[in-house]
Amino acid sequence: FAVNLFRTLPPSSNPNGAEFDPEEDEPTLEAAWPHLQLVYEFFLRLLESQDFQPSIAKRYIDHKFVLQLLELFDSEDPRERDFLKTTLHRIYGKFLGLRAYIRKQLNNVFYRFIYETEHHNGIAELLEILG
């Protein structure tokens, strides 16, 4: 999963800081989406499987994994952010030991958005997770 999804996101398509207007502007879609979609769907099915054992998977789904997942929320592709939202929600539900860490890192994303960057593509999706 990690090898296929975790990557450096391309620079913003609005580098001048122009605000994205969903009614006027088209979102930038990820060229590799067909591949990424398969990986997300496979991973979600794994997390939702009756045979899934978080006690075994916690060696792989750890703090670093969650941090890399949260970084992808800044993707300009709304399809990817939607899958990320579902994926993070499933991880939050299955891995009780990661809940406090996930909440802390979500707060860090919000603080960075408010006090530093003032731009993040996935703020709405992250707020939906908390709601």
Tab-separated table of C-alpha atoms in Angstrom, residues 75-124:
chain	number	residue	atom	x	y	z
A	75	SER	CA	-4.008	16.406	-2.855
A	76	GLU	CA	-5.934	18.558	-5.311
A	77	ASP	CA	-7.911	15.531	-6.515
A	78	PRO	CA	-11.241	15.358	-4.635
A	79	ARG	CA	-11.589	11.643	-5.452
A	80	GLU	CA	-8.374	10.869	-3.616
A	81	ARG	CA	-9.332	13.009	-0.627
A	82	ASP	CA	-12.644	11.149	-0.399
A	83	PHE	CA	-10.880	7.757	-0.306
A	84	LEU	CA	-8.390	9.125	2.230
A	85	LYS	CA	-11.250	10.282	4.444
A	86	THR	CA	-12.807	6.808	4.407
A	87	THR	CA	-9.431	5.121	4.933
A	88	LEU	CA	-8.483	7.297	7.902
A	89	HIS	CA	-11.929	6.784	9.419
A	90	ARG	CA	-11.521	2.980	9.176
A	91	ILE	CA	-8.034	3.137	10.691
A	92	TYR	CA	-9.363	5.320	13.519
A	93	GLY	CA	-12.090	2.759	14.194
A	94	LYS	CA	-9.859	-0.329	14.104
A	95	PHE	CA	-6.682	0.903	15.819
A	96	LEU	CA	-7.626	2.129	19.276
A	97	GLY	CA	-3.988	2.790	20.154
A	98	LEU	CA	-3.653	5.289	17.305
A	99	ARG	CA	-6.703	7.404	18.120
A	100	ALA	CA	-4.978	9.961	20.354
A	101	TYR	CA	-2.103	10.258	17.885
A	102	ILE	CA	-4.494	10.770	14.950
A	103	ARG	CA	-6.367	13.498	16.844
A	104	LYS	CA	-3.085	15.207	17.743
A	105	GLN	CA	-1.866	15.124	14.143
A	106	LEU	CA	-5.214	16.425	12.861
A	107	ASN	CA	-4.834	19.341	15.282
A	108	ASN	CA	-1.330	19.954	13.931
A	109	VAL	CA	-2.690	20.099	10.363
A	110	PHE	CA	-5.334	22.597	11.460
A	111	TYR	CA	-2.768	24.738	13.340
A	112	ARG	CA	-0.466	24.744	10.301
A	113	PHE	CA	-3.411	25.759	8.114
A	114	ILE	CA	-4.523	28.570	10.440
A	115	TYR	CA	-1.164	30.028	11.468
A	116	GLU	CA	1.254	29.186	8.642
A	117	THR	CA	0.053	28.172	5.193
A	118	GLU	CA	-3.563	29.374	5.085
A	119	HIS	CA	-4.045	26.815	2.318
A	120	HIS	CA	-4.807	23.099	2.484
A	121	ASN	CA	-6.931	21.185	0.000
A	122	GLY	CA	-8.230	18.624	2.496
A	123	ILE	CA	-9.467	20.763	5.386
A	124	ALA	CA	-13.132	20.060	4.595
